[in-house]
């Protein structure tokens, strides 16, 4: 534009009127306002100004014909349209439509623009004109249907959507529009079918879940209603409509900001691939923009990209803006998840430095310090948080844990007790469990039991609460009840080998060897390769006081399997027991003799007295039927079936 006089928009009509015979043939044109460009990036400003200058040159030339001038207005209108400069875009596209009346595109752009701005009557007029000129362009029907629906003209909206579906039966946007019409007419079954079809065609069209859930609610199908309503996104966006002539305008775009904006729009619509492409293009144009790097990182994180790629995006945002709190925080979270605790702690600490009022960042910093091995500093920071926020349950819970680890058990218990005085906090269950564990360690089993039961009242699906309760009951000699609690653990965690072993042992200690065998056989089917379970079953089959439970041949088979995998004195004794039950006493004597020799060699002549007594029984042709405690199980006063340190029927040898 240098050296050229700029023609002000208000002079356009006057200039055309004075331009001579050629200009007189032109239709009346609208003046085009000059939008403010200061908020746009320099490359965009240059592009817009260059095209505006060319348009003004053509307007000033009396020889410019309608086709050439129409093309110039069209290009100018497209640029204004793509950069969201609505008033100028409307004037240019209106002039293009007047100069090039046979081209439907200008009417379609105008209909789209008016619809976006909420001027629905104008949108309807323009889209109907576009359809007159190009009856086979599906997006015009969908946009027209949406405008008519918003105007409350349901019959006309339905006709537009059905015409779109005649052109393309697989248009998710048209099915969605038709579904909305049917829903408003209370035709809920038909509406649900349309919304189901939307999700079938486009699983990313998550905004269809809400009306579909509402339709099922009206139909009385509450299960499906809850399923779809639970998937309703926090921000409702229209189902994506592929519109080639609108989307094709992206080739005109220069500058980073517009690509950044398109990345945001794609991210909101759930199109993560398109969103990442938009942010990457913005970064290529302006690599110094931390916001583009940050949003690229968020998009990659949602798309489950490789950790390092995500980390690099956030790290670049932080490098460009060291005080970018959100970037610091998310970077720290990703680093923590990747196991890079030292780096995570640094960035959480920086996020807290940037915003000292951010107690969430403060807490995460303390936890990261602990994971990085700096428990002393983590403890100090947690104490600072609790001092500032005495009812911060998350900080109290983690403070209690660190105090317990530091051996400050009384302080830990007092800290957990503070949580139990709070109402409605999610940390209450964990506080009860940790109190139960600490009390059990101190031998206060009755109080521990109360806390485990209180935790289960709040969270009946917590396997660790059932496990703590079962261990405590076992210590108190309530073996049958302990077995029932281990059963609950197994229901919630079918692969928990400790719970399977402990359940069987608890039934044995309760004196119910039939239930014990049934439980252990079931555990063997679930976990055939867990050695302690197989070993316990072998001993039970060899030594149970109840004849119906014993099975010498199977005991021998299982005992040899165990010994072949782990050769220990406990397992060797089990082989001897099984052989004796099977009537193979000479072999039992040989195995038990080796056990006695090894015990006496390790502990002196007095060692292995119980093992020698069993050897004497085998020499006398008798199998073992002594009380279970003498066969290697823990006594009732031990730490309980399956608890830490339990040997249980030689379980420690496995």
XYZ file of C-alpha atoms in Angstrom:
654
model
C 0.000 0.000 0.000
C 3.003 2.298 0.135
C 2.534 5.367 -2.109
C -1.114 4.471 -2.827
C -3.994 6.550 -1.493
C -6.222 4.306 0.686
C -9.876 4.447 -0.268
C -12.033 4.635 2.849
C -14.930 2.219 2.955
C -17.526 4.932 3.093
C -16.318 6.255 -0.262
C -16.764 2.989 -2.143
C -20.282 3.671 -3.364
C -19.533 7.268 -4.327
C -16.469 6.225 -6.288
C -18.391 3.573 -8.172
C -21.119 6.052 -9.052
C -18.576 8.445 -10.567
C -16.517 5.843 -12.360
C -18.107 6.100 -15.804
C -20.052 3.798 -18.088
C -18.277 0.541 -17.089
C -18.871 1.139 -13.403
C -22.502 2.047 -13.987
C -23.152 -1.556 -14.972
C -22.118 -2.781 -11.535
C -24.799 -3.542 -8.922
C -25.041 -1.420 -5.825
C -22.294 -2.534 -3.448
C -21.940 -2.279 0.295
C -19.195 -0.199 1.861
C -16.594 -2.404 3.540
C -15.495 -1.290 7.016
C -11.830 -1.528 7.849
C -11.508 -3.808 10.869
C -8.945 -3.202 13.574
C -5.963 -5.444 12.877
C -3.804 -4.572 15.874
C -4.642 -7.806 17.733
C -3.585 -9.971 14.804
C -0.074 -11.247 14.221
C 2.154 -9.218 11.879
C 2.049 -11.815 9.029
C -1.764 -11.724 9.087
C -1.834 -7.934 9.141
C 0.447 -7.808 6.095
C -1.650 -10.383 4.224
C -4.934 -8.571 4.915
C -3.536 -5.150 4.044
C -2.045 -6.368 0.770
C -5.356 -7.882 -0.354
C -7.258 -4.806 0.801
C -4.933 -2.613 -1.223
C -5.500 -4.743 -4.311
C -9.271 -4.549 -3.822
C -9.126 -0.773 -3.534
C -6.977 -0.550 -6.656
C -9.534 -2.506 -8.622
C -12.363 -0.392 -7.226
C -10.547 2.753 -8.286
C -10.062 1.485 -11.861
C -13.142 2.301 -14.056
C -12.226 -0.569 -16.372
C -12.631 -3.254 -13.713
C -15.437 -5.578 -14.727
C -17.857 -7.379 -12.391
C -16.116 -10.764 -12.610
C -12.688 -9.443 -11.659
C -14.108 -7.202 -8.956
C -16.318 -10.031 -7.666
C -13.304 -12.320 -7.371
C -11.456 -9.628 -5.410
C -14.375 -9.127 -3.026
C -14.673 -12.904 -2.667
C -11.007 -13.331 -1.755
C -11.156 -10.399 0.642
C -14.340 -11.793 2.215
C -12.753 -15.215 2.625
C -9.781 -13.702 4.427
C -11.983 -11.667 6.746
C -14.133 -14.768 7.322
C -11.223 -17.015 8.235
C -9.801 -14.422 10.639
C -13.189 -13.869 12.343
C -13.557 -10.273 11.146
C -17.304 -10.649 10.779
C -18.574 -7.212 9.713
C -15.976 -6.782 6.981
C -16.449 -10.411 5.878
C -20.217 -9.930 5.557
C -19.873 -6.799 3.399
C -17.282 -8.362 1.071
C -19.163 -11.633 0.646
C -22.443 -9.803 0.063
C -20.733 -7.810 -2.705
C -19.231 -11.009 -4.140
C -22.703 -12.574 -4.232
C -24.067 -9.497 -6.020
C -21.232 -9.434 -8.585
C -21.074 -13.242 -9.083
C -24.726 -14.262 -8.567
C -24.383 -17.773 -9.947
C -21.824 -18.984 -7.373
C -23.414 -20.599 -4.328
C -20.280 -20.354 -2.189
C -20.760 -16.728 -1.183
C -24.266 -17.424 0.034
C -23.021 -20.489 1.914
C -20.248 -18.517 3.626
C -22.764 -15.832 4.566
C -25.231 -18.401 5.911
C -22.454 -19.955 7.978
C -21.347 -16.539 9.244
C -24.875 -15.467 10.212
C -25.503 -18.791 11.932
C -22.319 -18.428 13.974
C -23.316 -14.899 14.998
C -26.857 -15.992 15.937
C -28.668 -14.085 13.162
C -30.780 -17.109 12.284
C -33.236 -15.492 9.835
C -30.379 -14.166 7.713
C -28.668 -17.539 7.965
C -31.820 -19.261 6.723
C -32.209 -16.858 3.770
C -28.614 -17.259 2.622
C -28.506 -21.035 3.032
C -31.753 -21.454 1.120
C -30.270 -19.367 -1.691
C -27.092 -21.488 -1.629
C -29.229 -24.630 -1.967
C -31.128 -23.138 -4.899
C -27.813 -22.640 -6.684
C -26.265 -25.964 -5.596
C -28.946 -28.493 -4.564
C -26.437 -31.310 -3.964
C -24.231 -29.632 -1.332
C -24.998 -31.525 1.864
C -23.407 -29.140 4.455
C -25.829 -26.396 3.387
C -28.797 -28.584 4.341
C -27.286 -29.437 7.747
C -26.534 -25.789 8.494
C -30.008 -24.815 7.312
C -31.554 -27.526 9.496
C -29.649 -26.261 12.539
C -30.823 -22.679 11.931
C -34.423 -23.765 11.455
C -34.287 -25.936 14.591
C -33.011 -22.998 16.648
C -35.852 -20.907 15.183
C -38.327 -23.521 16.428
C -39.452 -24.475 12.906
C -39.239 -28.209 13.458
C -41.038 -29.412 10.326
C -38.740 -27.424 8.045
C -35.675 -28.468 10.066
C -36.659 -32.136 9.740
C -37.061 -31.728 5.972
C -33.566 -30.204 5.716
C -31.938 -32.996 7.750
C -33.777 -35.729 5.845
C -32.689 -34.206 2.543
C -29.105 -34.243 3.821
C -29.474 -37.923 4.679
C -30.780 -38.633 1.192
C -27.514 -37.181 -0.100
C -25.420 -39.086 2.470
C -27.090 -41.654 4.774
C -23.873 -41.759 6.843
C -23.795 -38.093 7.839
C -23.430 -38.098 11.633
C -24.224 -34.364 11.763
C -27.505 -34.865 9.879
C -28.528 -37.802 12.101
C -27.769 -35.685 15.159
C -29.889 -32.819 13.869
C -32.767 -35.142 13.060
C -32.470 -36.715 16.508
C -32.817 -33.294 18.150
C -35.968 -32.601 16.143
C -37.498 -35.956 17.094
C -36.586 -35.474 20.749
C -38.295 -32.083 20.850
C -41.371 -33.750 19.382
C -41.198 -36.290 22.224
C -40.601 -39.128 19.748
C -38.004 -40.539 22.128
C -37.512 -44.000 20.629
C -36.890 -42.572 17.158
C -34.622 -39.884 18.630
C -32.586 -42.491 20.528
C -32.116 -44.478 17.314
C -30.746 -41.374 15.583
C -28.317 -40.577 18.413
C -27.162 -44.201 18.529
C -26.476 -43.934 14.807
C -24.435 -40.766 15.420
C -22.149 -42.582 17.873
C -21.897 -45.559 15.555
C -20.747 -43.323 12.692
C -18.582 -41.017 14.794
C -17.498 -42.338 18.228
C -15.835 -38.972 18.871
C -19.223 -37.218 18.730
C -19.454 -37.298 22.525
C -22.052 -34.518 22.647
C -24.593 -37.093 21.418
C -24.381 -38.923 24.744
C -26.402 -36.324 26.643
C -29.530 -36.223 24.439
C -29.296 -39.996 24.019
C -29.193 -40.440 27.793
C -32.161 -38.085 28.174
C -34.107 -39.997 25.521
C -33.492 -43.291 27.355
C -34.562 -41.636 30.598
C -37.859 -40.665 28.993
C -38.215 -44.231 27.721
C -37.678 -45.591 31.241
C -34.398 -47.363 30.458
C -32.461 -45.970 33.417
C -29.421 -48.202 32.975
C -28.763 -46.897 29.466
C -29.657 -43.385 30.576
C -27.024 -43.450 33.321
C -24.460 -44.984 30.978
C -24.757 -42.203 28.411
C -25.279 -39.308 30.808
C -22.080 -40.328 32.607
C -20.212 -39.815 29.329
C -21.535 -36.310 28.750
C -18.595 -33.941 28.218
C -18.187 -30.863 30.394
C -18.354 -28.667 27.302
C -20.966 -29.454 24.649
C -19.766 -28.889 21.088
C -21.713 -29.553 17.872
C -21.223 -32.860 16.111
C -18.532 -32.313 13.518
C -19.809 -31.358 10.077
C -17.401 -31.858 7.203
C -17.777 -28.711 5.100
C -15.152 -28.689 2.334
C -15.599 -25.114 1.143
C -15.405 -23.715 4.674
C -12.585 -25.998 5.805
C -10.745 -25.291 2.559
C -10.232 -21.703 3.687
C -7.544 -22.955 6.062
C -5.121 -22.834 3.125
C -5.371 -19.036 3.246
C -4.235 -18.821 6.847
C -0.902 -17.294 7.784
C 0.359 -16.574 11.319
C 0.428 -18.795 14.355
C -2.579 -17.562 16.291
C -5.212 -18.809 13.888
C -3.644 -22.276 13.870
C -3.508 -22.141 17.649
C -7.214 -21.298 17.720
C -8.044 -24.159 15.370
C -6.025 -26.463 17.591
C -8.134 -25.386 20.569
C -11.372 -25.924 18.639
C -10.286 -29.392 17.541
C -9.252 -30.272 21.104
C -12.677 -29.209 22.427
C -14.312 -31.369 19.765
C -12.200 -34.350 20.830
C -10.152 -34.506 17.608
C -6.747 -34.817 19.253
C -4.855 -35.560 16.048
C -6.159 -32.413 14.389
C -5.555 -30.420 17.561
C -1.919 -31.527 17.756
C -1.445 -30.628 14.085
C -2.839 -27.139 14.732
C -0.544 -26.521 17.692
C 2.477 -27.874 15.819
C 1.780 -25.561 12.885
C 1.463 -22.640 15.302
C 4.830 -23.608 16.805
C 6.459 -23.809 13.375
C 5.332 -20.252 12.666
C 6.088 -18.893 16.137
C 8.335 -21.256 18.118
C 8.621 -18.709 20.970
C 4.990 -18.969 22.087
C 4.848 -20.948 25.376
C 1.054 -21.314 25.158
C 1.295 -23.332 21.935
C 3.866 -25.677 23.475
C 1.733 -26.058 26.613
C -1.428 -26.922 24.672
C 0.500 -29.309 22.453
C 1.668 -31.020 25.641
C -1.898 -31.292 26.947
C -3.066 -32.748 23.636
C -0.247 -35.290 23.543
C -0.972 -36.217 27.159
C -4.643 -36.883 26.365
C -3.677 -38.933 23.311
C -1.333 -41.053 25.472
C 1.769 -40.131 23.500
C 5.202 -41.249 24.679
C 6.204 -39.697 28.008
C 9.302 -38.007 26.598
C 7.366 -36.309 23.816
C 4.896 -34.941 26.361
C 7.691 -33.880 28.705
C 9.518 -32.075 25.897
C 6.436 -30.004 25.056
C 5.870 -28.852 28.637
C 9.590 -28.351 29.232
C 9.758 -26.016 26.227
C 6.805 -24.001 27.565
C 8.633 -23.647 30.886
C 11.879 -22.721 29.161
C 10.121 -19.926 27.267
C 8.187 -18.736 30.335
C 9.835 -19.814 33.609
C 6.897 -18.408 35.606
C 4.250 -20.411 33.717
C 2.678 -22.077 36.758
C 0.330 -24.477 34.937
C 3.093 -25.710 32.651
C 5.348 -26.281 35.664
C 2.646 -28.204 37.490
C 1.667 -30.507 34.628
C 5.320 -31.080 33.716
C 5.965 -32.130 37.316
C 2.985 -34.523 37.193
C 4.229 -36.179 34.006
C 7.755 -36.474 35.399
C 6.395 -38.020 38.600
C 4.420 -40.565 36.604
C 7.559 -41.387 34.625
C 9.424 -42.094 37.866
C 11.667 -39.030 37.642
C 11.046 -37.957 41.232
C 13.917 -35.461 41.610
C 12.856 -33.489 38.539
C 9.199 -33.673 39.547
C 10.018 -32.278 42.983
C 11.923 -29.376 41.420
C 9.053 -28.339 39.156
C 6.384 -28.752 41.846
C 8.557 -26.556 44.036
C 8.792 -23.957 41.270
C 5.016 -24.010 40.789
C 4.641 -23.304 44.495
C 7.262 -20.547 44.301
C 5.289 -18.887 41.499
C 2.065 -19.051 43.508
C 2.725 -19.381 47.263
C -1.044 -19.575 47.875
C -1.290 -22.781 45.842
C -1.539 -25.439 48.554
C -2.140 -28.150 45.960
C 1.277 -27.491 44.418
C 2.750 -27.281 47.917
C 1.333 -30.705 48.796
C 2.499 -32.304 45.556
C 5.945 -30.815 46.122
C 6.106 -32.402 49.573
C 5.031 -35.801 48.216
C 7.554 -35.593 45.389
C 10.299 -34.744 47.891
C 9.396 -37.885 49.807
C 9.482 -40.021 46.666
C 12.858 -38.502 45.844
C 14.131 -39.692 49.238
C 14.163 -36.353 51.039
C 11.763 -37.356 53.821
C 13.031 -34.760 56.290
C 12.250 -31.865 53.964
C 8.964 -33.471 52.895
C 7.955 -33.770 56.544
C 8.789 -30.113 57.171
C 6.716 -28.966 54.189
C 3.747 -31.110 55.205
C 3.883 -29.615 58.694
C 3.829 -26.138 57.114
C 0.766 -27.047 55.050
C -1.082 -28.428 58.061
C -0.173 -25.369 60.087
C -1.676 -23.149 57.365
C -4.648 -25.463 56.706
C -5.423 -27.573 59.807
C -8.227 -29.405 57.996
C -6.256 -30.329 54.883
C -7.001 -34.067 55.041
C -4.620 -35.048 52.227
C -1.730 -33.265 53.928
C -2.643 -34.792 57.299
C -2.765 -38.297 55.827
C 0.656 -38.013 54.208
C 2.096 -36.318 57.282
C 0.905 -39.236 59.395
C 2.562 -41.689 57.016
C 5.917 -39.918 57.166
C 5.718 -39.618 60.953
C 5.078 -43.362 61.208
C 7.985 -44.103 58.890
C 10.200 -41.892 61.049
C 9.234 -43.937 64.119
C 7.102 -41.158 65.589
C 4.135 -43.495 65.960
C 2.261 -41.599 68.665
C 2.365 -38.417 66.571
C 1.294 -40.386 63.493
C -1.698 -41.827 65.307
C -2.676 -38.406 66.638
C -2.474 -37.034 63.093
C -4.718 -39.784 61.730
C -7.155 -39.148 64.587
C -7.465 -35.541 63.415
C -8.743 -36.841 60.075
C -11.368 -39.016 61.752
C -12.820 -35.836 63.245
C -13.431 -34.405 59.765
C -16.669 -35.155 57.921
C -17.022 -36.137 54.285
C -13.309 -36.266 53.393
C -12.187 -39.070 51.115
C -9.035 -39.613 53.199
C -11.132 -40.857 56.121
C -11.018 -44.489 54.989
C -7.226 -44.508 54.655
C -6.862 -42.791 58.026
C -8.958 -45.541 59.640
C -6.915 -48.251 57.912
C -3.581 -46.786 58.933
C -4.766 -46.357 62.498
C -5.822 -49.991 62.446
C -2.403 -51.085 61.197
C -0.524 -49.072 63.825
C -2.772 -50.317 66.622
C -2.370 -53.916 65.479
C 1.410 -53.507 65.446
C 1.148 -52.350 69.050
C -0.973 -55.337 70.016
C -4.137 -53.292 70.527
C -6.229 -55.695 68.490
C -9.667 -54.691 69.755
C -9.120 -51.029 68.852
C -7.595 -52.024 65.505
C -10.666 -54.134 64.723
C -12.932 -51.171 65.405
C -11.052 -49.008 62.906
C -11.046 -51.687 60.198
C -14.799 -52.167 60.618
C -15.344 -48.402 60.498
C -13.340 -48.234 57.264
C -15.485 -50.983 55.731
C -18.688 -49.171 56.642
C -17.420 -46.253 54.554
C -15.876 -48.331 51.753
C -17.209 -51.916 51.483
C -14.999 -52.564 48.455
C -11.640 -51.987 50.152
C -9.728 -55.267 50.077
C -6.953 -53.891 52.296
C -9.516 -53.197 55.031
C -10.770 -56.795 54.907
C -7.158 -57.981 54.951
C -6.269 -55.925 58.033
C -9.424 -57.066 59.793
C -8.729 -60.715 58.943
C -5.176 -60.533 60.268
C -6.351 -58.925 63.493
C -9.098 -61.508 63.981
C -6.541 -64.255 63.417
C -4.316 -62.808 66.117
C -7.302 -62.832 68.461
C -7.997 -66.499 67.696
C -11.239 -65.822 65.780
C -10.095 -68.022 62.901
C -13.468 -68.778 61.307
C -14.338 -65.090 61.142
C -10.835 -64.368 59.845
C -11.380 -66.913 57.062
C -14.619 -65.159 56.093
C -12.754 -61.843 55.833
C -10.019 -63.422 53.692
C -12.856 -64.663 51.494
C -13.893 -61.030 50.969
C -10.346 -60.154 49.975
C -10.355 -62.925 47.385
C -13.682 -61.754 45.955
C -12.166 -58.322 45.383
C -8.665 -59.512 44.442
C -8.926 -63.025 42.983
C -5.168 -63.221 42.349
C -4.117 -62.320 45.917
C -1.928 -65.333 46.774
C -1.510 -64.313 50.414
C -5.274 -64.180 50.929
C -5.744 -67.617 49.332
C -3.092 -69.170 51.584
C -4.364 -67.386 54.684
C -7.979 -68.392 54.063
C -7.036 -72.072 53.947
C -4.842 -71.821 57.026
C -7.536 -69.933 58.944
C -10.029 -72.740 58.332
C -7.425 -75.275 59.466
C -6.766 -73.336 62.671
C -10.533 -73.040 63.162
C -10.645 -76.860 63.164
C -12.773 -77.062 60.020
C -10.464 -79.105 57.774
C -13.269 -79.885 55.320
C -13.793 -76.204 54.638
C -10.026 -75.828 54.527
C -9.665 -78.484 51.824
C -12.548 -77.015 49.826
C -10.979 -73.551 50.013
C -7.478 -74.763 49.110
C -8.735 -76.863 46.191
C -10.516 -73.759 44.891
C -7.330 -71.715 45.362
C -5.328 -74.321 43.459
C -7.727 -74.000 40.521
C -7.363 -70.217 40.587
C -3.620 -70.084 41.327
C -2.098 -73.442 40.351
C 1.480 -72.148 40.521
C 1.439 -70.595 44.013
C 3.741 -72.852 46.019
C 2.544 -72.064 49.594
C -1.052 -72.926 48.646
C 0.002 -76.249 47.099
C 2.221 -76.999 50.097
C -0.533 -76.263 52.600
C -2.960 -78.484 50.702
C -0.394 -81.314 50.598
C 0.027 -81.170 54.384
C -3.704 -81.041 54.941
C -4.284 -84.075 52.723
C -1.529 -85.931 54.604
C -2.335 -85.067 58.220
C -5.988 -84.041 58.665
C -7.626 -85.699 61.660
C -10.674 -86.341 59.460
C -10.402 -89.400 57.235
C -12.767 -87.882 54.651
C -10.326 -85.029 54.123
C -7.123 -87.087 53.815
C -5.856 -88.323 50.451
C -2.414 -89.928 50.739
C -1.787 -90.516 47.034
C -2.645 -86.934 46.094
C -0.666 -85.613 49.053
C 2.411 -87.483 47.779
C 1.975 -86.069 44.285
C 1.615 -82.499 45.520
C 4.413 -82.803 48.093
C 6.910 -84.004 45.480
C 5.867 -81.172 43.138
C 6.551 -78.660 45.875
C 9.904 -80.182 46.824
C 11.033 -80.300 43.189
C 10.517 -76.541 42.941
C 11.906 -75.534 46.359
C 14.049 -77.958 48.323
C 13.740 -77.129 52.024
C 13.392 -79.006 55.300
C 9.750 -77.959 55.629
C 8.980 -79.320 52.203
C 10.971 -82.493 52.876
C 8.932 -83.088 56.045
C 5.752 -82.696 54.044
C 6.975 -85.393 51.630
C 7.563 -87.696 54.612
C 4.090 -86.953 56.016
C 2.472 -87.681 52.645
C 4.417 -90.933 52.192
C 3.361 -92.079 55.664
C -0.304 -91.335 54.922
C 0.044 -93.346 51.706
C 1.404 -96.282 53.731
C 4.929 -95.966 52.296
C 6.599 -95.906 55.714
C 10.096 -97.024 54.677
C 10.331 -94.068 52.288
C 8.848 -91.791 54.929
C 11.537 -92.918 57.394
C 14.324 -92.181 54.877
C 13.010 -88.652 54.164
C 12.366 -87.849 57.836
C 15.813 -89.185 58.860
C 17.497 -86.719 56.529
C 15.382 -83.940 58.021
C 16.435 -84.886 61.577
C 20.123 -85.111 60.588
C 20.024 -81.662 59.003
C 18.246 -80.123 62.005
C 20.721 -81.654 64.497
C 23.685 -80.637 62.368
C 22.437 -77.068 62.290
C 21.223 -76.754 65.888
C 22.939 -79.427 67.955
C 21.801 -82.760 69.431
C 18.671 -81.311 71.091
C 17.365 -79.698 67.958
C 14.488 -81.160 65.965
C 12.788 -82.937 68.854
C 9.360 -82.747 67.207
C 10.833 -83.986 63.924
C 12.402 -86.995 65.746
C 9.037 -87.804 67.350
C 7.496 -87.944 63.862
C 10.350 -90.176 62.707
C 9.552 -92.585 65.547
C 5.894 -92.664 64.453
C 6.868 -93.594 60.911
C 9.133 -96.373 62.186
C 6.143 -97.635 64.143
C 3.988 -97.576 60.998
C 1.907 -94.583 62.098
C 1.018 -91.438 60.109
C 0.980 -87.992 61.707
C -2.258 -87.013 63.432
C -0.871 -84.606 66.032
C -2.352 -81.127 66.541
C -1.692 -78.814 63.624
C 0.538 -76.454 65.597
C 3.021 -79.290 65.992
C 2.924 -79.838 62.262
C 4.332 -76.427 61.543
C 1.355 -74.050 61.686
C 1.444 -70.903 63.823
C -0.090 -71.011 67.246
C -3.216 -69.022 67.953
C -1.195 -66.293 69.624
C 1.056 -65.723 66.608
C 0.740 -62.859 64.187
C -2.265 -64.590 62.620
C -2.882 -66.571 59.465
C -1.288 -65.018 56.476
C 0.104 -62.105 58.433
C 3.636 -60.756 58.138
C 6.142 -63.224 59.459
C 3.758 -66.196 59.534
C 5.415 -69.498 58.654
C 2.146 -71.422 58.541
C 2.607 -75.075 57.509
C 6.044 -74.378 56.165
C 4.849 -71.432 54.125
C 8.039 -69.541 54.822
C 10.068 -72.057 52.871
C 8.299 -71.211 49.666
